[in-house]
mmCIF file of C-alpha atoms and ligand atoms in Angstrom:
data_model
loop_
_atom_site.group_PDB
_atom_site.id
_atom_site.type_symbol
_atom_site.label_atom_id
_atom_site.label_comp_id
_atom_site.label_asym_id
_atom_site.label_seq_id
_atom_site.Cartn_x
_atom_site.Cartn_y
_atom_site.Cartn_z
ATOM 1 C CA MET A 1 5.881 33.640 20.212
ATOM 2 C CA SER A 2 6.907 30.179 19.001
ATOM 3 C CA ARG A 3 4.898 28.427 16.304
ATOM 4 C CA ALA A 4 2.849 25.376 17.330
ATOM 5 C CA PRO A 5 4.179 22.182 15.715
ATOM 6 C CA ALA A 6 2.290 21.111 12.571
ATOM 7 C CA CYS A 7 1.217 17.908 14.273
ATOM 8 C CA PRO A 8 1.690 17.788 18.057
ATOM 9 C CA ILE A 9 2.749 14.323 19.230
ATOM 10 C CA PRO A 10 1.893 13.329 22.812
ATOM 11 C CA GLU A 11 4.945 12.277 24.827
ATOM 12 C CA PRO A 12 3.745 8.662 25.417
ATOM 13 C CA LEU A 13 3.347 8.246 21.671
ATOM 14 C CA ALA A 14 6.881 9.504 20.990
ATOM 15 C CA ARG A 15 8.156 7.040 23.590
ATOM 16 C CA ALA A 16 6.123 4.171 22.149
ATOM 17 C CA LEU A 17 7.914 4.590 18.815
ATOM 18 C CA ALA A 18 11.395 5.099 20.259
ATOM 19 C CA ASP A 19 11.071 2.111 22.626
ATOM 20 C CA ALA A 20 9.338 -0.373 20.293
ATOM 21 C CA ARG A 21 11.292 -3.594 19.701
ATOM 22 C CA SER A 22 9.207 -4.876 16.830
ATOM 23 C CA ILE A 23 7.156 -2.639 14.546
ATOM 24 C CA VAL A 24 4.667 -3.588 11.855
ATOM 25 C CA VAL A 25 3.179 -0.925 9.593
ATOM 26 C CA LEU A 26 0.059 -1.444 7.503
ATOM 27 C CA THR A 27 -0.388 1.127 4.748
ATOM 28 C CA GLY A 28 -3.104 1.862 2.208
ATOM 29 C CA ALA A 29 -3.933 4.280 -0.563
ATOM 30 C CA GLY A 30 -4.000 7.317 1.764
ATOM 31 C CA VAL A 31 -0.209 7.162 2.210
ATOM 32 C CA SER A 32 0.204 7.779 -1.530
ATOM 33 C CA ALA A 33 -2.490 10.473 -1.716
ATOM 34 C CA GLU A 34 0.060 13.233 -1.030
ATOM 35 C CA SER A 35 2.142 11.910 -3.950
ATOM 36 C CA GLY A 36 -0.800 12.604 -6.228
ATOM 37 C CA VAL A 37 -1.543 8.918 -6.901
ATOM 38 C CA PRO A 38 -5.284 8.691 -7.481
ATOM 39 C CA THR A 39 -6.887 6.159 -5.157
ATOM 40 C CA PHE A 40 -8.461 3.160 -6.744
ATOM 41 C CA ARG A 41 -11.861 4.707 -6.323
ATOM 42 C CA ASP A 42 -10.743 8.122 -7.662
ATOM 43 C CA ALA A 43 -8.816 6.852 -10.687
ATOM 44 C CA GLN A 44 -11.803 7.057 -13.009
ATOM 45 C CA THR A 45 -11.241 10.231 -14.965
ATOM 46 C CA GLY A 46 -11.351 11.094 -18.665
ATOM 47 C CA LEU A 47 -11.851 8.069 -20.902
ATOM 48 C CA TRP A 48 -12.182 5.807 -17.885
ATOM 49 C CA ALA A 49 -14.976 7.722 -16.159
ATOM 50 C CA LYS A 50 -17.665 5.381 -17.505
ATOM 51 C CA PHE A 51 -16.047 2.229 -16.065
ATOM 52 C CA ASP A 52 -16.490 0.909 -12.536
ATOM 53 C CA PRO A 53 -13.090 -0.012 -11.016
ATOM 54 C CA PHE A 54 -14.735 -2.798 -9.034
ATOM 55 C CA GLU A 55 -15.782 -4.302 -12.374
ATOM 56 C CA LEU A 56 -12.405 -3.807 -14.087
ATOM 57 C CA ALA A 57 -10.282 -5.318 -11.315
ATOM 58 C CA THR A 58 -11.701 -8.831 -11.465
ATOM 59 C CA PRO A 59 -10.775 -12.099 -13.203
ATOM 60 C CA ARG A 60 -14.176 -12.016 -14.910
ATOM 61 C CA ALA A 61 -13.470 -8.622 -16.474
ATOM 62 C CA PHE A 62 -10.104 -9.874 -17.734
ATOM 63 C CA ALA A 63 -11.713 -12.991 -19.209
ATOM 64 C CA ARG A 64 -14.334 -10.902 -21.012
ATOM 65 C CA GLN A 65 -12.299 -7.834 -22.020
ATOM 66 C CA PRO A 66 -8.598 -8.524 -21.533
ATOM 67 C CA GLY A 67 -7.459 -5.607 -23.700
ATOM 68 C CA LEU A 68 -9.574 -3.113 -21.768
ATOM 69 C CA VAL A 69 -8.274 -4.315 -18.389
ATOM 70 C CA TRP A 70 -4.670 -4.315 -19.649
ATOM 71 C CA ASP A 71 -5.055 -0.724 -20.934
ATOM 72 C CA TRP A 72 -6.572 0.442 -17.641
ATOM 73 C CA TYR A 73 -3.576 -0.895 -15.714
ATOM 74 C CA ALA A 74 -1.186 0.595 -18.274
ATOM 75 C CA GLU A 75 -2.757 3.978 -17.525
ATOM 76 C CA ARG A 76 -2.421 3.444 -13.760
ATOM 77 C CA ARG A 77 1.212 2.342 -14.212
ATOM 78 C CA ALA A 78 1.942 5.535 -16.161
ATOM 79 C CA ALA A 79 0.285 7.698 -13.466
ATOM 80 C CA VAL A 80 2.382 6.033 -10.763
ATOM 81 C CA ALA A 81 5.592 6.479 -12.765
ATOM 82 C CA ARG A 82 4.964 10.242 -12.746
ATOM 83 C CA ALA A 83 4.493 10.310 -8.936
ATOM 84 C CA LEU A 84 7.249 10.689 -6.318
ATOM 85 C CA PRO A 85 7.479 9.328 -2.751
ATOM 86 C CA ASN A 86 6.330 11.866 -0.139
ATOM 87 C CA PRO A 87 7.515 12.667 3.422
ATOM 88 C CA GLY A 88 5.221 9.938 4.811
ATOM 89 C CA HIS A 89 6.991 7.267 2.740
ATOM 90 C CA ARG A 90 10.373 8.664 3.798
ATOM 91 C CA ALA A 91 9.450 8.752 7.499
ATOM 92 C CA LEU A 92 8.731 5.001 7.281
ATOM 93 C CA VAL A 93 12.248 4.509 5.880
ATOM 94 C CA ALA A 94 13.585 6.415 8.903
ATOM 95 C CA ILE A 95 11.588 4.192 11.275
ATOM 96 C CA GLU A 96 12.848 1.029 9.555
ATOM 97 C CA GLY A 97 16.418 2.293 10.009
ATOM 98 C CA ARG A 98 15.952 2.583 13.775
ATOM 99 C CA ALA A 99 13.600 -0.252 14.750
ATOM 100 C CA PRO A 100 15.240 -3.496 15.931
ATOM 101 C CA SER A 101 12.614 -5.442 13.963
ATOM 102 C CA PHE A 102 10.405 -3.966 11.242
ATOM 103 C CA LEU A 103 7.949 -5.043 8.559
ATOM 104 C CA LEU A 104 5.953 -2.826 6.228
ATOM 105 C CA ALA A 105 2.814 -4.555 4.934
ATOM 106 C CA THR A 106 1.317 -2.464 2.160
ATOM 107 C CA GLN A 107 -1.917 -2.785 0.244
ATOM 108 C CA ASN A 108 -0.563 -0.333 -2.324
ATOM 109 C CA VAL A 109 0.524 -1.577 -5.723
ATOM 110 C CA ASP A 110 2.291 1.670 -6.705
ATOM 111 C CA GLY A 111 5.834 0.734 -5.607
ATOM 112 C CA LEU A 112 6.378 4.102 -3.881
ATOM 113 C CA HIS A 113 7.580 2.513 -0.623
ATOM 114 C CA HIS A 114 10.315 0.713 -2.578
ATOM 115 C CA ARG A 115 11.248 3.888 -4.418
ATOM 116 C CA ALA A 116 11.423 5.796 -1.094
ATOM 117 C CA GLY A 117 13.954 3.245 0.202
ATOM 118 C CA SER A 118 11.895 0.872 2.372
ATOM 119 C CA ARG A 119 13.404 -2.611 2.225
ATOM 120 C CA SER A 120 11.457 -4.898 4.549
ATOM 121 C CA ILE A 121 8.184 -4.862 2.620
ATOM 122 C CA VAL A 122 5.431 -7.304 1.908
ATOM 123 C CA GLU A 123 3.172 -6.251 -0.968
ATOM 124 C CA LEU A 124 -0.134 -7.816 -0.002
ATOM 125 C CA HIS A 125 -1.925 -6.816 -3.203
ATOM 126 C CA GLY A 126 0.991 -7.261 -5.612
ATOM 127 C CA SER A 127 2.690 -4.590 -7.682
ATOM 128 C CA LEU A 128 1.931 -2.661 -10.861
ATOM 129 C CA ALA A 129 5.627 -2.883 -11.647
ATOM 130 C CA ARG A 130 5.390 -6.621 -12.324
ATOM 131 C CA VAL A 131 3.610 -8.592 -15.050
ATOM 132 C CA ARG A 132 2.871 -12.285 -14.999
ATOM 133 C CA CYS A 133 1.548 -14.997 -17.292
ATOM 134 C CA SER A 134 -2.184 -15.491 -16.699
ATOM 135 C CA ARG A 135 -1.861 -19.251 -17.233
ATOM 136 C CA GLU A 136 1.449 -20.193 -15.574
ATOM 137 C CA ASP A 137 1.489 -17.477 -12.867
ATOM 138 C CA ARG A 138 5.167 -16.845 -13.635
ATOM 139 C CA GLU A 139 6.624 -13.331 -13.649
ATOM 140 C CA VAL A 140 7.499 -12.197 -17.186
ATOM 141 C CA ALA A 141 9.978 -9.394 -17.845
ATOM 142 C CA ALA A 142 9.876 -8.931 -21.640
ATOM 143 C CA TRP A 143 7.299 -9.494 -24.362
ATOM 144 C CA ASP A 144 6.535 -8.676 -27.982
ATOM 145 C CA GLU A 145 4.277 -5.864 -29.129
ATOM 146 C CA PRO A 146 0.653 -7.038 -28.688
ATOM 147 C CA ALA A 147 -2.034 -7.188 -31.379
ATOM 148 C CA PRO A 148 -4.278 -4.089 -31.263
ATOM 149 C CA GLY A 149 -6.851 -4.258 -28.465
ATOM 150 C CA GLU A 150 -5.180 -7.243 -26.758
ATOM 151 C CA PRO A 151 -2.720 -7.629 -23.890
ATOM 152 C CA PRO A 152 0.736 -8.894 -24.812
ATOM 153 C CA ARG A 153 1.213 -12.674 -24.786
ATOM 154 C CA CYS A 154 3.505 -14.881 -22.722
ATOM 155 C CA PRO A 155 6.668 -15.576 -24.764
ATOM 156 C CA ASP A 156 6.605 -19.226 -23.568
ATOM 157 C CA CYS A 157 2.993 -20.412 -23.647
ATOM 158 C CA GLY A 158 1.142 -17.699 -25.605
ATOM 159 C CA ALA A 159 -1.431 -16.941 -22.876
ATOM 160 C CA PHE A 160 -2.254 -13.306 -22.154
ATOM 161 C CA LEU A 161 -0.018 -11.450 -19.726
ATOM 162 C CA ARG A 162 -1.672 -9.677 -16.792
ATOM 163 C CA PRO A 163 -0.596 -7.239 -14.083
ATOM 164 C CA ASP A 164 0.809 -8.967 -10.978
ATOM 165 C CA VAL A 165 -1.843 -7.483 -8.717
ATOM 166 C CA VAL A 166 -4.542 -9.128 -6.630
ATOM 167 C CA TRP A 167 -7.977 -8.662 -8.140
ATOM 168 C CA PHE A 168 -11.277 -8.722 -6.303
ATOM 169 C CA GLU A 169 -12.426 -12.341 -5.854
ATOM 170 C CA GLU A 170 -8.782 -13.522 -5.865
ATOM 171 C CA ALA A 171 -6.806 -14.791 -2.890
ATOM 172 C CA LEU A 172 -3.776 -12.866 -1.662
ATOM 173 C CA PRO A 173 -0.398 -14.532 -2.254
ATOM 174 C CA ALA A 174 -0.229 -17.011 0.643
ATOM 175 C CA ALA A 175 3.400 -16.305 1.532
ATOM 176 C CA ALA A 176 2.742 -12.546 1.706
ATOM 177 C CA ILE A 177 -0.268 -12.670 4.015
ATOM 178 C CA GLU A 178 1.294 -15.385 6.204
ATOM 179 C CA ARG A 179 4.442 -13.305 6.684
ATOM 180 C CA ALA A 180 2.377 -10.231 7.589
ATOM 181 C CA GLU A 181 0.169 -12.195 9.996
ATOM 182 C CA ALA A 182 3.154 -13.735 11.785
ATOM 183 C CA ALA A 183 4.774 -10.307 12.162
ATOM 184 C CA ALA A 184 1.495 -8.767 13.389
ATOM 185 C CA ARG A 185 1.172 -11.429 16.086
ATOM 186 C CA ALA A 186 4.750 -10.795 17.253
ATOM 187 C CA CYS A 187 4.986 -6.987 17.145
ATOM 188 C CA ASP A 188 4.711 -4.597 20.063
ATOM 189 C CA LEU A 189 3.731 -1.559 17.944
ATOM 190 C CA MET A 190 1.445 -1.562 14.934
ATOM 191 C CA ILE A 191 1.051 1.577 12.828
ATOM 192 C CA VAL A 192 -1.979 1.667 10.540
ATOM 193 C CA ALA A 193 -1.675 4.531 8.056
ATOM 194 C CA GLY A 194 -3.840 5.693 5.165
ATOM 195 C CA THR A 195 -6.170 2.737 4.965
ATOM 196 C CA SER A 196 -9.915 2.530 5.352
ATOM 197 C CA ALA A 197 -9.189 -0.699 7.282
ATOM 198 C CA GLU A 198 -12.138 -2.373 5.621
ATOM 199 C CA VAL A 199 -10.709 -4.666 2.945
ATOM 200 C CA HIS A 200 -9.883 -8.145 4.229
ATOM 201 C CA PRO A 201 -7.682 -9.982 4.922
ATOM 202 C CA ALA A 202 -5.331 -6.964 5.349
ATOM 203 C CA ALA A 203 -7.884 -5.262 7.610
ATOM 204 C CA ALA A 204 -7.551 -8.133 10.099
ATOM 205 C CA LEU A 205 -3.832 -7.490 10.725
ATOM 206 C CA PRO A 206 -4.322 -4.740 13.358
ATOM 207 C CA TRP A 207 -6.780 -7.004 15.172
ATOM 208 C CA LEU A 208 -4.231 -9.821 15.311
ATOM 209 C CA ALA A 209 -1.670 -7.401 16.725
ATOM 210 C CA ARG A 210 -4.172 -6.018 19.226
ATOM 211 C CA ALA A 211 -5.151 -9.493 20.418
ATOM 212 C CA ALA A 212 -1.444 -10.196 20.989
ATOM 213 C CA GLY A 213 -1.101 -7.067 23.151
ATOM 214 C CA ALA A 214 0.543 -4.627 20.717
ATOM 215 C CA THR A 215 -0.024 -0.872 20.864
ATOM 216 C CA ILE A 216 -2.126 0.194 17.863
ATOM 217 C CA VAL A 217 -1.650 3.654 16.360
ATOM 218 C CA GLU A 218 -3.811 4.831 13.490
ATOM 219 C CA ILE A 219 -2.910 7.727 11.198
ATOM 220 C CA ASN A 220 -5.807 8.878 9.062
ATOM 221 C CA PRO A 221 -7.601 12.231 8.679
ATOM 222 C CA SER A 222 -10.923 10.340 8.741
ATOM 223 C CA ALA A 223 -12.374 7.831 11.168
ATOM 224 C CA THR A 224 -12.391 4.132 10.236
ATOM 225 C CA PRO A 225 -13.859 1.038 11.890
ATOM 226 C CA LEU A 226 -10.501 0.674 13.675
ATOM 227 C CA THR A 227 -10.301 4.195 15.117
ATOM 228 C CA ARG A 228 -12.114 3.666 18.391
ATOM 229 C CA HIS A 229 -10.211 0.447 19.071
ATOM 230 C CA ALA A 230 -6.772 2.015 18.488
ATOM 231 C CA ASP A 231 -4.632 3.122 21.440
ATOM 232 C CA HIS A 232 -3.898 6.406 19.638
ATOM 233 C CA ALA A 233 -5.478 7.948 16.544
ATOM 234 C CA LEU A 234 -3.664 10.813 14.828
ATOM 235 C CA ARG A 235 -6.308 12.551 12.722
ATOM 236 C CA GLU A 236 -3.789 13.948 10.282
ATOM 237 C CA ARG A 237 -2.344 13.224 6.834
ATOM 238 C CA SER A 238 0.429 10.649 6.926
ATOM 239 C CA GLY A 239 2.850 13.010 5.139
ATOM 240 C CA VAL A 240 2.532 15.353 8.124
ATOM 241 C CA ALA A 241 1.975 12.992 11.064
ATOM 242 C CA LEU A 242 4.678 10.394 10.313
ATOM 243 C CA PRO A 243 7.596 12.884 9.987
ATOM 244 C CA ALA A 244 6.367 14.710 13.120
ATOM 245 C CA TRP A 245 6.232 11.423 15.026
ATOM 246 C CA VAL A 246 9.744 10.421 13.885
ATOM 247 C CA ALA A 247 11.100 13.827 14.880
ATOM 248 C CA SER A 248 9.508 13.575 18.327
ATOM 249 C CA ALA A 249 10.759 10.005 18.910
ATOM 250 C CA TRP A 250 14.362 10.713 17.858
ATOM 251 C CA PRO A 251 14.705 14.499 18.216
ATOM 252 C CA ALA A 252 18.460 14.715 17.682
ATOM 253 C CA SER A 253 18.858 12.563 14.608
ATOM 254 C CA ALA A 254 15.581 11.903 12.882
ATOM 255 C CA ALA A 255 14.490 15.177 11.340
ATOM 256 C CA PRO A 256 16.691 15.183 8.186
ATOM 257 C CA ASP A 257 15.682 11.631 7.204
ATOM 258 C CA ALA A 258 12.047 12.193 7.911
ATOM 259 C CA ALA A 259 11.907 15.501 6.132
ATOM 260 C CA GLY A 260 13.987 14.903 3.073
ATOM 261 C CA GLY A 261 16.126 11.767 3.211
ATOM 262 C CA GLY A 262 15.944 9.131 0.550
ATOM 263 C CA ALA A 263 17.050 5.546 0.357
ATOM 264 C CA LYS A 264 19.149 4.139 3.160
HETATM 265 N N1 APR B 1 -2.976 10.450 4.869
HETATM 266 C C1 APR B 1 -3.511 9.396 5.523
HETATM 267 N N2 APR B 1 -4.675 8.834 5.193
HETATM 268 C C2 APR B 1 -5.347 9.375 4.161
HETATM 269 C C3 APR B 1 -4.865 10.474 3.440
HETATM 270 C C4 APR B 1 -3.613 11.031 3.828
HETATM 271 N N3 APR B 1 -3.068 12.066 3.188
HETATM 272 N N4 APR B 1 -5.756 10.769 2.457
HETATM 273 C C5 APR B 1 -6.745 9.872 2.570
HETATM 274 N N5 APR B 1 -6.503 9.032 3.598
HETATM 275 C C6 APR B 1 -7.299 7.894 4.078
HETATM 276 C C7 APR B 1 -8.779 7.975 3.815
HETATM 277 O O1 APR B 1 -9.429 8.663 4.883
HETATM 278 C C8 APR B 1 -9.162 6.496 3.754
HETATM 279 O O2 APR B 1 -9.502 6.010 5.043
HETATM 280 O O3 APR B 1 -6.841 6.775 3.334
HETATM 281 C C9 APR B 1 -7.880 5.812 3.298
HETATM 282 C C10 APR B 1 -7.938 5.241 1.888
HETATM 283 O O4 APR B 1 -8.898 4.231 1.862
HETATM 284 P P1 APR B 1 -9.152 3.312 0.586
HETATM 285 O O5 APR B 1 -9.281 4.181 -0.634
HETATM 286 O O6 APR B 1 -10.235 2.380 0.946
HETATM 287 O O7 APR B 1 -7.758 2.570 0.390
HETATM 288 P P2 APR B 1 -7.234 1.229 1.053
HETATM 289 O O8 APR B 1 -7.601 1.126 2.482
HETATM 290 O O9 APR B 1 -5.801 1.130 0.666
HETATM 291 O O10 APR B 1 -8.068 0.143 0.232
HETATM 292 C C11 APR B 1 -7.746 -1.206 0.393
HETATM 293 O O11 APR B 1 -9.136 -1.792 -1.462
HETATM 294 O O12 APR B 1 -9.400 -0.278 -3.164
HETATM 295 C C12 APR B 1 -9.057 -1.589 -2.878
HETATM 296 O O13 APR B 1 -7.418 -3.153 -3.545
HETATM 297 C C13 APR B 1 -7.615 -1.792 -3.279
HETATM 298 O O14 APR B 1 -5.629 -2.056 -1.934
HETATM 299 C C14 APR B 1 -6.879 -1.428 -1.987
HETATM 300 C C15 APR B 1 -7.830 -1.930 -0.916
#
């Protein structure tokens, strides 16, 4: 008796991936779940349990308690540094290597797509790996040891430094969202993986693609507001479904990349 595949992929879905000319992928926190990165909502353990992440990740919180917000992000940065890309991240690298046109639009700030080897990425919500001046909005690479309880200060203007992430109540970087929207309108396949598809404006990207006639495929173990509007919904973890999909689209060559390959 042969074993059933971990995640059976219908033939039309395999073909949709192999034949796509232009692919856009939208990812969210679920893609990093199998790397052990706590989601934004789950990150409140230990000392941080008494704080509400929706209160910490705002410009108001930073204005009131800059040291607290800086320390919270330092903790998240350390947690991400301990994590490793998973087979879902690597399968997206394999897809990028085969698609004629490809863009990965991620809401994740953990940098794991970069570390897996994805290259054509737009980070819609910024990155924990970068720090910028809160006054001049310039990226800053080095700074002096801060005073206790404060964030470090900009070496040029003395304002507090902050993580280069998008907080609630802040606009997304215009160039990032415009690039993702243009790609969504022009793609023929949109993959939506590991996102609750509820936080705008990223959540609108699949709708732009759908209105332009693209095939929409969702990968998520749970239903989202997008699920019933998608052409296919794989109710599976992305670390299982994405490698299985790659292997079914390119049976001869894809498996090693999808299962264990690293950077291109
Ligand atoms: N594989 C795929 N999907 C998964 C997995 C997995 N292994 N585990 C969980 N999920 C799904 C959940 O079912 C959920 O729908 O991932 C989704 C995660 O949803 P959210 O936590 O809302 O994350 P996201 O959609 O990225 O949130 C968007 O909101 O939290 C803010 O700014 C933060 O960028 C974030 C934005």
